[in-house]
Coordinates of C-alpha atoms in Angstrom, one line a residue:
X9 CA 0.0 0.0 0.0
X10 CA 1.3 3.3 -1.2
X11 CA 0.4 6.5 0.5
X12 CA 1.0 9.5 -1.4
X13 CA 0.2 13.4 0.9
X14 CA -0.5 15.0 -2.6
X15 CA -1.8 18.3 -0.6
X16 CA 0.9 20.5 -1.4
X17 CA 1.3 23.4 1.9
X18 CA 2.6 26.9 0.9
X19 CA 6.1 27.5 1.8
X20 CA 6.5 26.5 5.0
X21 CA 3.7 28.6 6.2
X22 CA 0.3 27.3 7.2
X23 CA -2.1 28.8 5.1
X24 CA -3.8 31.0 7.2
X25 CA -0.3 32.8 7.6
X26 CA 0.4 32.7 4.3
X27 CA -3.3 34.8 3.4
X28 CA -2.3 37.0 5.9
X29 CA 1.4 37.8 5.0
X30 CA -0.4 38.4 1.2
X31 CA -2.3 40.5 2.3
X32 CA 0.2 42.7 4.3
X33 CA 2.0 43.0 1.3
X34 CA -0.7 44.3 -0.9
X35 CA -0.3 47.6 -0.1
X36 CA 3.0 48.3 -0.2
X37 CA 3.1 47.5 -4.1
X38 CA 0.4 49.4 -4.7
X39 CA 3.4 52.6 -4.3
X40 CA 2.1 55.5 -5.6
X41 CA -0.1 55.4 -7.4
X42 CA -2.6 54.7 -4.7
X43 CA -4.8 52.6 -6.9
X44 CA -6.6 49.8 -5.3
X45 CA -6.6 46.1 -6.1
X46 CA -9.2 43.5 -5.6
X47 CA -9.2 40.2 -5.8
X48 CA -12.2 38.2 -5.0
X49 CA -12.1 33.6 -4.4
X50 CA -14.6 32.1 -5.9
X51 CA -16.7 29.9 -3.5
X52 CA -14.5 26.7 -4.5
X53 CA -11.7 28.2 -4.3
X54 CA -13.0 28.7 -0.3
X55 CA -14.5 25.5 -0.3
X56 CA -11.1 23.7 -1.8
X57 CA -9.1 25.8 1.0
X58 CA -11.5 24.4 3.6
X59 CA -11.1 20.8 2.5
X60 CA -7.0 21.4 2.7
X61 CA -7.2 22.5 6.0
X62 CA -9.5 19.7 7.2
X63 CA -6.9 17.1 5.6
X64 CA -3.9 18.5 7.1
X65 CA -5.9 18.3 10.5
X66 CA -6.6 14.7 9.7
X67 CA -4.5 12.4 11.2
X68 CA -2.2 9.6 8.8
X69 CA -2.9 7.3 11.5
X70 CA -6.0 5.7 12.7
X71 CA -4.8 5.5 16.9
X72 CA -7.8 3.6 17.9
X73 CA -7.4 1.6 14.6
X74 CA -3.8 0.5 16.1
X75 CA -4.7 0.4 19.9
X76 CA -7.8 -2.0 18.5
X77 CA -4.9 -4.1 16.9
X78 CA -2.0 -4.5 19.5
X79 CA -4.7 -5.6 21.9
X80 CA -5.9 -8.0 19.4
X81 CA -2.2 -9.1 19.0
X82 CA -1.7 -9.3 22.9
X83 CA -4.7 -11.3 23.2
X84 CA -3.9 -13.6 20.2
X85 CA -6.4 -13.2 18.8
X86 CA -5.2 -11.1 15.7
X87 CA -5.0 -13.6 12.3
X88 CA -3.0 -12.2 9.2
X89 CA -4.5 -12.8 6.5
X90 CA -1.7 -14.1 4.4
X91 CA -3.1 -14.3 1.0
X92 CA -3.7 -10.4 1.3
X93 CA -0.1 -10.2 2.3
X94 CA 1.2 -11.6 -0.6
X95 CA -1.2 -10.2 -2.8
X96 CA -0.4 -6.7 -1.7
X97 CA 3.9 -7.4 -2.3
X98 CA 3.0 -8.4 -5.6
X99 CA 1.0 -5.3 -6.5
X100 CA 3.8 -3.5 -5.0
X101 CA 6.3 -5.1 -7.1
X102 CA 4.6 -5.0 -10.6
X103 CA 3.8 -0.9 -9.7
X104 CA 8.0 -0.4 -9.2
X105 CA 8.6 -2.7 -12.2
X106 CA 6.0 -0.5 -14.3
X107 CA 7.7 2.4 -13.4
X108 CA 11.2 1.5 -13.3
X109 CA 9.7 0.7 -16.9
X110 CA 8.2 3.9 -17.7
X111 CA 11.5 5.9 -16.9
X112 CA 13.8 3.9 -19.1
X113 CA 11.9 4.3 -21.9
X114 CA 12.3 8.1 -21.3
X115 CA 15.7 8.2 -21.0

């Protein structure tokens, strides 16, 4: 199993920072001429910002998903499956050998 974060943060600034240090900055390139700029999300964009924020405060790890296990695994009672073992190395195997594939006929 392959677990790709593909939520990319800005900088190294959580995002609410990063609105706020934008919009510090407005001003001082407006200069002179003392025009004033807009700029307006759309309601996905607000909606896509929302769903960022609620997957960086999602944790990668299931804790009483794990707790659940080692007591399992204590008790004996945990069974590994090992068909699904095997059957996941194997996908894991043909998806490096496809792309280990892939990039040599790039190069």
């Amino acid at each position: 199993m392959k677990i790709d974060n593909s939520v990319k943060a800005t900088g190294n600034l959580p995002s609410g920072e990063a609105r706020t240090r934008s919009a510090k900055e407005t001003p001082k390139a407006q200069g002179a001429s003392g025009g004033s700029e807009r700029v307006e999300l759309s309601s996905l964009s607000a909606r896509l910002q929302q769903a960022e924020e609620a997957i960086a405060n999602t944790p990668v790890v299931d804790s009483a998903k794990v707790d659940e296990i080692k007591q399992a695994m204590s008790q004996g009672r945990f069974k590994v499956d090992t068909d699904k073992v095997a059957d996941g190395l194997i996908d894991s195997v043909r998806q490096m050998l496809t792309a280990q594939q892939g990039q040599a006929s790039r190069a």
